[in-house]
CSV table of C-alpha atoms and ligand atoms in Angstrom, one decimal:
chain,number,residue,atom,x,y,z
A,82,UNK,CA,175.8,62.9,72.4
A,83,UNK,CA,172.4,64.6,73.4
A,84,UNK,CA,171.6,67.0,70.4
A,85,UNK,CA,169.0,69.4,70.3
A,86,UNK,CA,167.2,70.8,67.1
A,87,UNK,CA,166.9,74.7,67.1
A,88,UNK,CA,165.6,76.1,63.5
A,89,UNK,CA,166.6,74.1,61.6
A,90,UNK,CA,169.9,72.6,63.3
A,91,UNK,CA,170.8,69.5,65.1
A,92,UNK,CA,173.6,70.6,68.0
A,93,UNK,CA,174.4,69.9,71.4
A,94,UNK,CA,172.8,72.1,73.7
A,95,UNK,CA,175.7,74.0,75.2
A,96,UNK,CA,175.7,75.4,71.7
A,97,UNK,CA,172.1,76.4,71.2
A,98,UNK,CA,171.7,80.0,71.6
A,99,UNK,CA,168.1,82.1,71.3
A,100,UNK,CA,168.6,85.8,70.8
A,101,UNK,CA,167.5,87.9,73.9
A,102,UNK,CA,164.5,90.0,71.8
A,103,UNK,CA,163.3,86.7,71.2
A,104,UNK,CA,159.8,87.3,72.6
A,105,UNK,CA,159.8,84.2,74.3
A,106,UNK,CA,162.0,85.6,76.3
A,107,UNK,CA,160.8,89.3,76.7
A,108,UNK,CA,156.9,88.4,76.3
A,109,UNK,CA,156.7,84.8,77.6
A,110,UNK,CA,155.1,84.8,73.4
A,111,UNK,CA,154.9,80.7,72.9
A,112,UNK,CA,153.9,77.8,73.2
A,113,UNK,CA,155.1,74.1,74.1
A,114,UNK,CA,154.3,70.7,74.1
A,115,UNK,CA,155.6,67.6,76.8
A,116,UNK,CA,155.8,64.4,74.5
A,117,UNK,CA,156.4,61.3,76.5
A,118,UNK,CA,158.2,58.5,74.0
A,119,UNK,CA,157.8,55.2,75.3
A,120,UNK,CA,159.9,51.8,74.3
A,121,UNK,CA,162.0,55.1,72.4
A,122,UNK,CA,158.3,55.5,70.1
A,123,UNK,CA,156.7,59.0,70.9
A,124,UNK,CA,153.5,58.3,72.5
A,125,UNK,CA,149.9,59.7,71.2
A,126,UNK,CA,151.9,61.8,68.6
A,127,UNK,CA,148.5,62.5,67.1
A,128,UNK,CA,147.1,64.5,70.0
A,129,UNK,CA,150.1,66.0,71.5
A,130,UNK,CA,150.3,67.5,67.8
A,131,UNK,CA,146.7,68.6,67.4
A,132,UNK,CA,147.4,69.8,70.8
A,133,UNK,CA,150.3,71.8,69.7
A,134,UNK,CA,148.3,73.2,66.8
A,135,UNK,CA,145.7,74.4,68.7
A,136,UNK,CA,147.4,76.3,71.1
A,137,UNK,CA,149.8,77.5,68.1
A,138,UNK,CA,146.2,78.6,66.6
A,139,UNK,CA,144.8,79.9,69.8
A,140,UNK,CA,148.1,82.6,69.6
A,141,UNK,CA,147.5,83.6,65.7
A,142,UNK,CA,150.3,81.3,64.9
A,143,UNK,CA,150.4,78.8,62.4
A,144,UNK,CA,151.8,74.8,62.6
A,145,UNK,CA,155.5,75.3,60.7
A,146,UNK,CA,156.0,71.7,60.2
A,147,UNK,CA,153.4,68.6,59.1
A,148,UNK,CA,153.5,65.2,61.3
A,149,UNK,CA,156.5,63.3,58.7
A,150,UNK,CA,158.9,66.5,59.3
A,151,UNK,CA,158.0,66.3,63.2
A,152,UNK,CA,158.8,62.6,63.0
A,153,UNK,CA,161.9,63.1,61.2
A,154,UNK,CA,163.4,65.8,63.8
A,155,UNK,CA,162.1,63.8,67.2
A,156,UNK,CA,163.6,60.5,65.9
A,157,UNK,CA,166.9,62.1,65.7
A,158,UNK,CA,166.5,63.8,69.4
A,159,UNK,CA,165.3,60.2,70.5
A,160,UNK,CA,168.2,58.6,68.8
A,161,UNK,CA,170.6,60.5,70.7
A,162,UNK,CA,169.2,60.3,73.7
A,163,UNK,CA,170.2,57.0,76.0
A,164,UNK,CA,167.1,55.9,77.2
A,165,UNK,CA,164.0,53.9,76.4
A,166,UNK,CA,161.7,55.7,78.1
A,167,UNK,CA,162.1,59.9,77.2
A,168,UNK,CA,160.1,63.0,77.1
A,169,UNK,CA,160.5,65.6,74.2
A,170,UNK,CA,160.5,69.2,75.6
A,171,UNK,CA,159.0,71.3,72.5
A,172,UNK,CA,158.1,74.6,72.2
A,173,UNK,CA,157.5,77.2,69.6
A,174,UNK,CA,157.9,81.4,70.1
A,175,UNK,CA,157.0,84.3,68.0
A,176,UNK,CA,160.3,84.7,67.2
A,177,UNK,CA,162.2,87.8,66.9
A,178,UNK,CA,161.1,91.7,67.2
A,179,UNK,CA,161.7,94.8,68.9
A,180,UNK,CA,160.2,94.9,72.2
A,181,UNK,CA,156.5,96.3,71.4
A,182,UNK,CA,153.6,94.3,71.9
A,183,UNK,CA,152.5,94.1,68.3
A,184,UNK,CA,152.5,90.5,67.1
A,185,UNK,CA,153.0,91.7,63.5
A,186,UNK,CA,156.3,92.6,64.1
A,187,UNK,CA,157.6,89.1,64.4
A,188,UNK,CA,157.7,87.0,61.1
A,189,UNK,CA,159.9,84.1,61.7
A,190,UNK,CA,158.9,81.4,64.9
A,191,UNK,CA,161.9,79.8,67.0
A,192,UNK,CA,161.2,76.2,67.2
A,193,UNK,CA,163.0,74.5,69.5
A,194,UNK,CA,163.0,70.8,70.7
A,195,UNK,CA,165.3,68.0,72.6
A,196,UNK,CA,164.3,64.9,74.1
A,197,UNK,CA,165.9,63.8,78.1
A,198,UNK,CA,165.5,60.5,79.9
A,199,UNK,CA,162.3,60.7,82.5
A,200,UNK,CA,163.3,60.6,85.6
A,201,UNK,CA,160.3,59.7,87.3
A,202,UNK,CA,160.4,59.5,91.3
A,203,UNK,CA,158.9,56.7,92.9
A,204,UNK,CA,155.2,58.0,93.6
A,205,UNK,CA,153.2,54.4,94.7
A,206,UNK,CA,152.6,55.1,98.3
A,207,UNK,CA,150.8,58.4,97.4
A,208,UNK,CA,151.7,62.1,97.6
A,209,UNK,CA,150.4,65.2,99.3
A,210,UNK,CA,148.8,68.0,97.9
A,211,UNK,CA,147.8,71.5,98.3
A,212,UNK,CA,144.2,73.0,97.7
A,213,UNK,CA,145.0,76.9,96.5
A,214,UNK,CA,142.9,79.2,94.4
A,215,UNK,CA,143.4,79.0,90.3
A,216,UNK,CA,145.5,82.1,90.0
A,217,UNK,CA,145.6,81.2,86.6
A,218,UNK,CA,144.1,83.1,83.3
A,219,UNK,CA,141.4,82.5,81.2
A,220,UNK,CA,142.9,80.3,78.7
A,221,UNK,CA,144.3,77.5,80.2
A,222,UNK,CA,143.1,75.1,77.4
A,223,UNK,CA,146.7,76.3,75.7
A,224,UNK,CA,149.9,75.1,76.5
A,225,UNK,CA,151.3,78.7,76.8
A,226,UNK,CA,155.1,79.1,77.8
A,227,UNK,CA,153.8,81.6,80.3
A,228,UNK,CA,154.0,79.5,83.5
A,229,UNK,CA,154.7,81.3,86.2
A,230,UNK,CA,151.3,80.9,88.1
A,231,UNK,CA,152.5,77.3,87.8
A,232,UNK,CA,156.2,77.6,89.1
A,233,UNK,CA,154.5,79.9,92.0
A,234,UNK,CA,152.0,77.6,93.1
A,235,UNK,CA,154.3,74.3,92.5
A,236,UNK,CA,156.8,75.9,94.6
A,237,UNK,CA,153.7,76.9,97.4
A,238,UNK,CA,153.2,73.4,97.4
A,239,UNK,CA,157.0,72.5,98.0
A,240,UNK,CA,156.7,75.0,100.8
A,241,UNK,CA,154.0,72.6,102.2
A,242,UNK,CA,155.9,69.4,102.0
A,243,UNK,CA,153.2,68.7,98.8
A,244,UNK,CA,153.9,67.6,95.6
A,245,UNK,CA,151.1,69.0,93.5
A,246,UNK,CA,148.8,72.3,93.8
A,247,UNK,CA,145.3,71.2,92.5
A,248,UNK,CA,143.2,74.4,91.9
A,249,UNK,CA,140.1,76.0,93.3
A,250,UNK,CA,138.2,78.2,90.7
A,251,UNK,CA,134.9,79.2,92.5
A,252,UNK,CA,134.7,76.6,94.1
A,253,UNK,CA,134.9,73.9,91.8
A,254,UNK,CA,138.3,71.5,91.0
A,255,UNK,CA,140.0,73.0,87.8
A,256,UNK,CA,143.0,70.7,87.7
A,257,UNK,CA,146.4,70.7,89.0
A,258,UNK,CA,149.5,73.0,88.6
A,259,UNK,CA,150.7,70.6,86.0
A,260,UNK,CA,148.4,68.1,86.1
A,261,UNK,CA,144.9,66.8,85.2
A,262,UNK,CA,142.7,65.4,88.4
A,263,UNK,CA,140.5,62.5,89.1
A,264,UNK,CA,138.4,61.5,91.9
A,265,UNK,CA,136.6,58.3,92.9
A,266,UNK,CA,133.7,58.0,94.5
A,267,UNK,CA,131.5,54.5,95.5
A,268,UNK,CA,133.5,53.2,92.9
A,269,UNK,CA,132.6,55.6,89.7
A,270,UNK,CA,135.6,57.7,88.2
A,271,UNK,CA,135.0,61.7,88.1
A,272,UNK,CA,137.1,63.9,86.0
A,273,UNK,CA,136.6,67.6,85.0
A,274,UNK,CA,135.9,68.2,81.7
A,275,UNK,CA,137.6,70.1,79.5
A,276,UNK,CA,136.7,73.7,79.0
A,277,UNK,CA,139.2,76.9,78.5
A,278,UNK,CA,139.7,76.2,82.6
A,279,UNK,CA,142.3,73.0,82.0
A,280,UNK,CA,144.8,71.7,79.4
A,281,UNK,CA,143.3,68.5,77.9
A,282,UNK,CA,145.9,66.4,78.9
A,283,UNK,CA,146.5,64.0,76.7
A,284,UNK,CA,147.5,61.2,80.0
A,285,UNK,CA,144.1,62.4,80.9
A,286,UNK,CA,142.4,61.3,77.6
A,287,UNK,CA,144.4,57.8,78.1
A,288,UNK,CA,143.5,56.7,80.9
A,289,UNK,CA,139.5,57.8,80.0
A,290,UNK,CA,139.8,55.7,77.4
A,291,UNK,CA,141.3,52.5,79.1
A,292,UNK,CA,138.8,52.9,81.8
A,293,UNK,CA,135.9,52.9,79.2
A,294,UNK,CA,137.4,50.1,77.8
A,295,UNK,CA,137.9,48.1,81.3
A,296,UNK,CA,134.2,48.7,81.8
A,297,UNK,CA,135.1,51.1,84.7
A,298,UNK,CA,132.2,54.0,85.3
A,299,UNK,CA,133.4,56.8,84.2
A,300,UNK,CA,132.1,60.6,84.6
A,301,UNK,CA,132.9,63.8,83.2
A,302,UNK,CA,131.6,66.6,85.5
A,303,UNK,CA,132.1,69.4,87.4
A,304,UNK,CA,134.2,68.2,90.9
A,305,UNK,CA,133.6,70.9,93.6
A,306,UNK,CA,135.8,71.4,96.6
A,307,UNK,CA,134.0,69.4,99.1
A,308,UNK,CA,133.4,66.6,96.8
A,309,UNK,CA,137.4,66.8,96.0
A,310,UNK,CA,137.9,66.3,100.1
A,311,UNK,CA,135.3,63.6,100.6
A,312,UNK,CA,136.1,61.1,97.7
A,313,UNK,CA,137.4,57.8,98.2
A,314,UNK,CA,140.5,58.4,96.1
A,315,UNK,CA,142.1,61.3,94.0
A,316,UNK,CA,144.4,60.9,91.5
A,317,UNK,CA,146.3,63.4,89.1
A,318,UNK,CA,147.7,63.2,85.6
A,319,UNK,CA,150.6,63.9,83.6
A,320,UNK,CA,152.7,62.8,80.8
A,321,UNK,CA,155.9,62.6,83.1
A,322,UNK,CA,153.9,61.3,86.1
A,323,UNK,CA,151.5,59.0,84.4
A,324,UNK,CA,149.0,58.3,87.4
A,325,UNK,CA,149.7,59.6,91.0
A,326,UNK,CA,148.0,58.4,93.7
A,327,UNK,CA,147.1,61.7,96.2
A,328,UNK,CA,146.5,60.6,99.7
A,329,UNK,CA,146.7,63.6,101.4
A,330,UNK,CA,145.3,67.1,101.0
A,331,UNK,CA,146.5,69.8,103.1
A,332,UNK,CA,146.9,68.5,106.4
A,333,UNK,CA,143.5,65.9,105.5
A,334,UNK,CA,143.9,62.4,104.9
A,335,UNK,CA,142.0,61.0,101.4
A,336,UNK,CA,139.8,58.4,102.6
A,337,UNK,CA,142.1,56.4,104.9
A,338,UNK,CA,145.1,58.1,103.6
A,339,UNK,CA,146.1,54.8,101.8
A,340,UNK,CA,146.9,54.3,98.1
A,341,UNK,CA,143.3,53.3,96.7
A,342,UNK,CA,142.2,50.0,94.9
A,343,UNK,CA,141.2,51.6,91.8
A,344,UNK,CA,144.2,53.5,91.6
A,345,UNK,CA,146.4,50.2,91.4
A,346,UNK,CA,144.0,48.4,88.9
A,347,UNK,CA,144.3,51.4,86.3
A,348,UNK,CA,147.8,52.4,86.9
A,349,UNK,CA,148.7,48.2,86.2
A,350,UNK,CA,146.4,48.4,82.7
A,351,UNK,CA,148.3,51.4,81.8
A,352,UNK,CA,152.1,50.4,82.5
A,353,UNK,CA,150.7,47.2,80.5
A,354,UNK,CA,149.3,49.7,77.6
A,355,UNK,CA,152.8,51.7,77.9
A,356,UNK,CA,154.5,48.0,77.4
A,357,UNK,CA,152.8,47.1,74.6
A,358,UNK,CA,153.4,50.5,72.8
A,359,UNK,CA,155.8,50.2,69.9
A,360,UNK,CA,153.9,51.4,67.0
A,361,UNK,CA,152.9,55.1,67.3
B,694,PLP,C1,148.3,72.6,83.6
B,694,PLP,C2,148.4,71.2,83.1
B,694,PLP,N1,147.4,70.4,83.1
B,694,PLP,C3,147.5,69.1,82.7
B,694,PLP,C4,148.7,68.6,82.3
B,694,PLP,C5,148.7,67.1,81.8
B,694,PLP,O1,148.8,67.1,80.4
B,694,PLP,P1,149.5,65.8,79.7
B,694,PLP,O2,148.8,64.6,80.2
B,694,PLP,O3,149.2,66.0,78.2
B,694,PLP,O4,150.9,65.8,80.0
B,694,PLP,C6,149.8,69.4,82.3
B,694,PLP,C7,151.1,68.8,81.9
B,694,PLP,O5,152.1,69.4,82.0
B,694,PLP,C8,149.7,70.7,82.7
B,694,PLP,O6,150.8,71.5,82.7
């Protein structure tokens, strides 16, 4: 049976229960991580950790737990989980506290984790995607439970027959709702790089590294709209949707509005790096 882990406890879900002044439920006060666990290993536990800690930092809170006792609790959410390939939902809140602002008021964080099977829909022949202003904040570089902006402009994008929203900050690419983005042009790789505008996606940092290694050119620059609309491929990121080929924006083809060339080489080398994944 699925169990999740809440403070402490291992229990099926139906009888994990968070107290309503929890402030990630009155503030939105948190923070989470996405770890996808490949071949049942969690992949890049490393950085989605440092990751976590960071953002945990970023919020004056401190890491409860060092990598062994993180191990120990997602092995047993991966163990009762019926799937090879998985994604751990983690996230970590203030805690507890009468509903004023005052951080100092909370003492004790609610961690909370589980693990479900990915259910990944068949993306190869490309999606669409919307181009819509980053109505975002400041500090996107944290993986903040406070995603509305996201679940607005995801659902804008629904609305549109579009998968993804990638975002417009004056003028320039920032990434997508929930999702890192590439482009391709005369045959070099272009990627934002990471400032408080975008989460540094850890996919992201994969698949830089692969294409260093497969002696692809690689760039890390600022993308701006029109460059976004007139490359020869665009691609977005995620730990859940691995590489997605976009080939259409708004009601504009990509190129030819075919799934690109490059797009299939890298997304091939990294199924084969997700294959060959069994240590972490
Ligand atoms: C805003 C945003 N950017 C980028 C990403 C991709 O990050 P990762 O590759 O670590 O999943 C996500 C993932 O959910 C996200 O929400």
């Amino acid at each position: 049976m699925q169990l999740v882990y809440l403070n402490g406890e291992f229990k099926p879900i139906a009888e994990a229960n968070i107290n309503v002044l929890d402030r990630g439920f009155t503030f939105g006060d948190g923070v989470y991580e996405v770890i996808p666990v490949f071949n049942r290993v969690v992949f890049r536990i490393d950085e989605h950790l440092k990751r976590l800690k960071n953002s945990l930092n970023a919020i004056f809170m401190e890491m409860p737990f060092n990598k062994d006792e993180w191990q120990e609790i997602f092995q047993q959410l991966v163990a009762s989980v019926d799937a090879n390939e998985q994604s751990i939902y983690l996230q970590i809140t203030r805690g507890i506290s009468e509903r004023e602002h005052d951080i100092s008021l909370a003492n004790s964080p609610t961690i909370f984790a589980m693990s479900r099977p990915i259910k990944n829909a068949d993306f190869s022949k490309g999606i669409k995607a919307i181009t819509h202003n980053d109505i975002r904040w400041d500090y996107c570089h944290i993986k903040a439970i406070t995603l509305l902006p996201s679940v607005l402009l995801r659902h804008l994008a629904k609305q549109h027959g579009a998968k993804e929203a990638i975002l417009i900050k004056d003028g320039n690419v920032t990434e997508g709702a929930a999702s890192n983005v590439f482009i391709i042009k005369d045959n070099v790789v272009y990627t934002t790089p990471e400032t408080n505008d975008v989460l540094p996606g850890v996919t992201r940092s994969v698949i830089l590294g692969l294409l260093k290694d497969n002696k692809f050119n690689v760039v890390e620059k600022t993308i701006s709209e029109q460059e976004l609309f007139d490359a020869d491929e665009v691609w977005v990121s995620s730990s859940t949707w691995e590489i997605v080929p976009v080939t259409q924006l708004n009601d504009n083809k990509i190129a030819d509005g075919q799934v690109g060339r490059l797009w299939q080489q890298v997304y091939d080398i990294y199924q084969q790096f997700k294959q060959c994944y069994c240590y972490s």
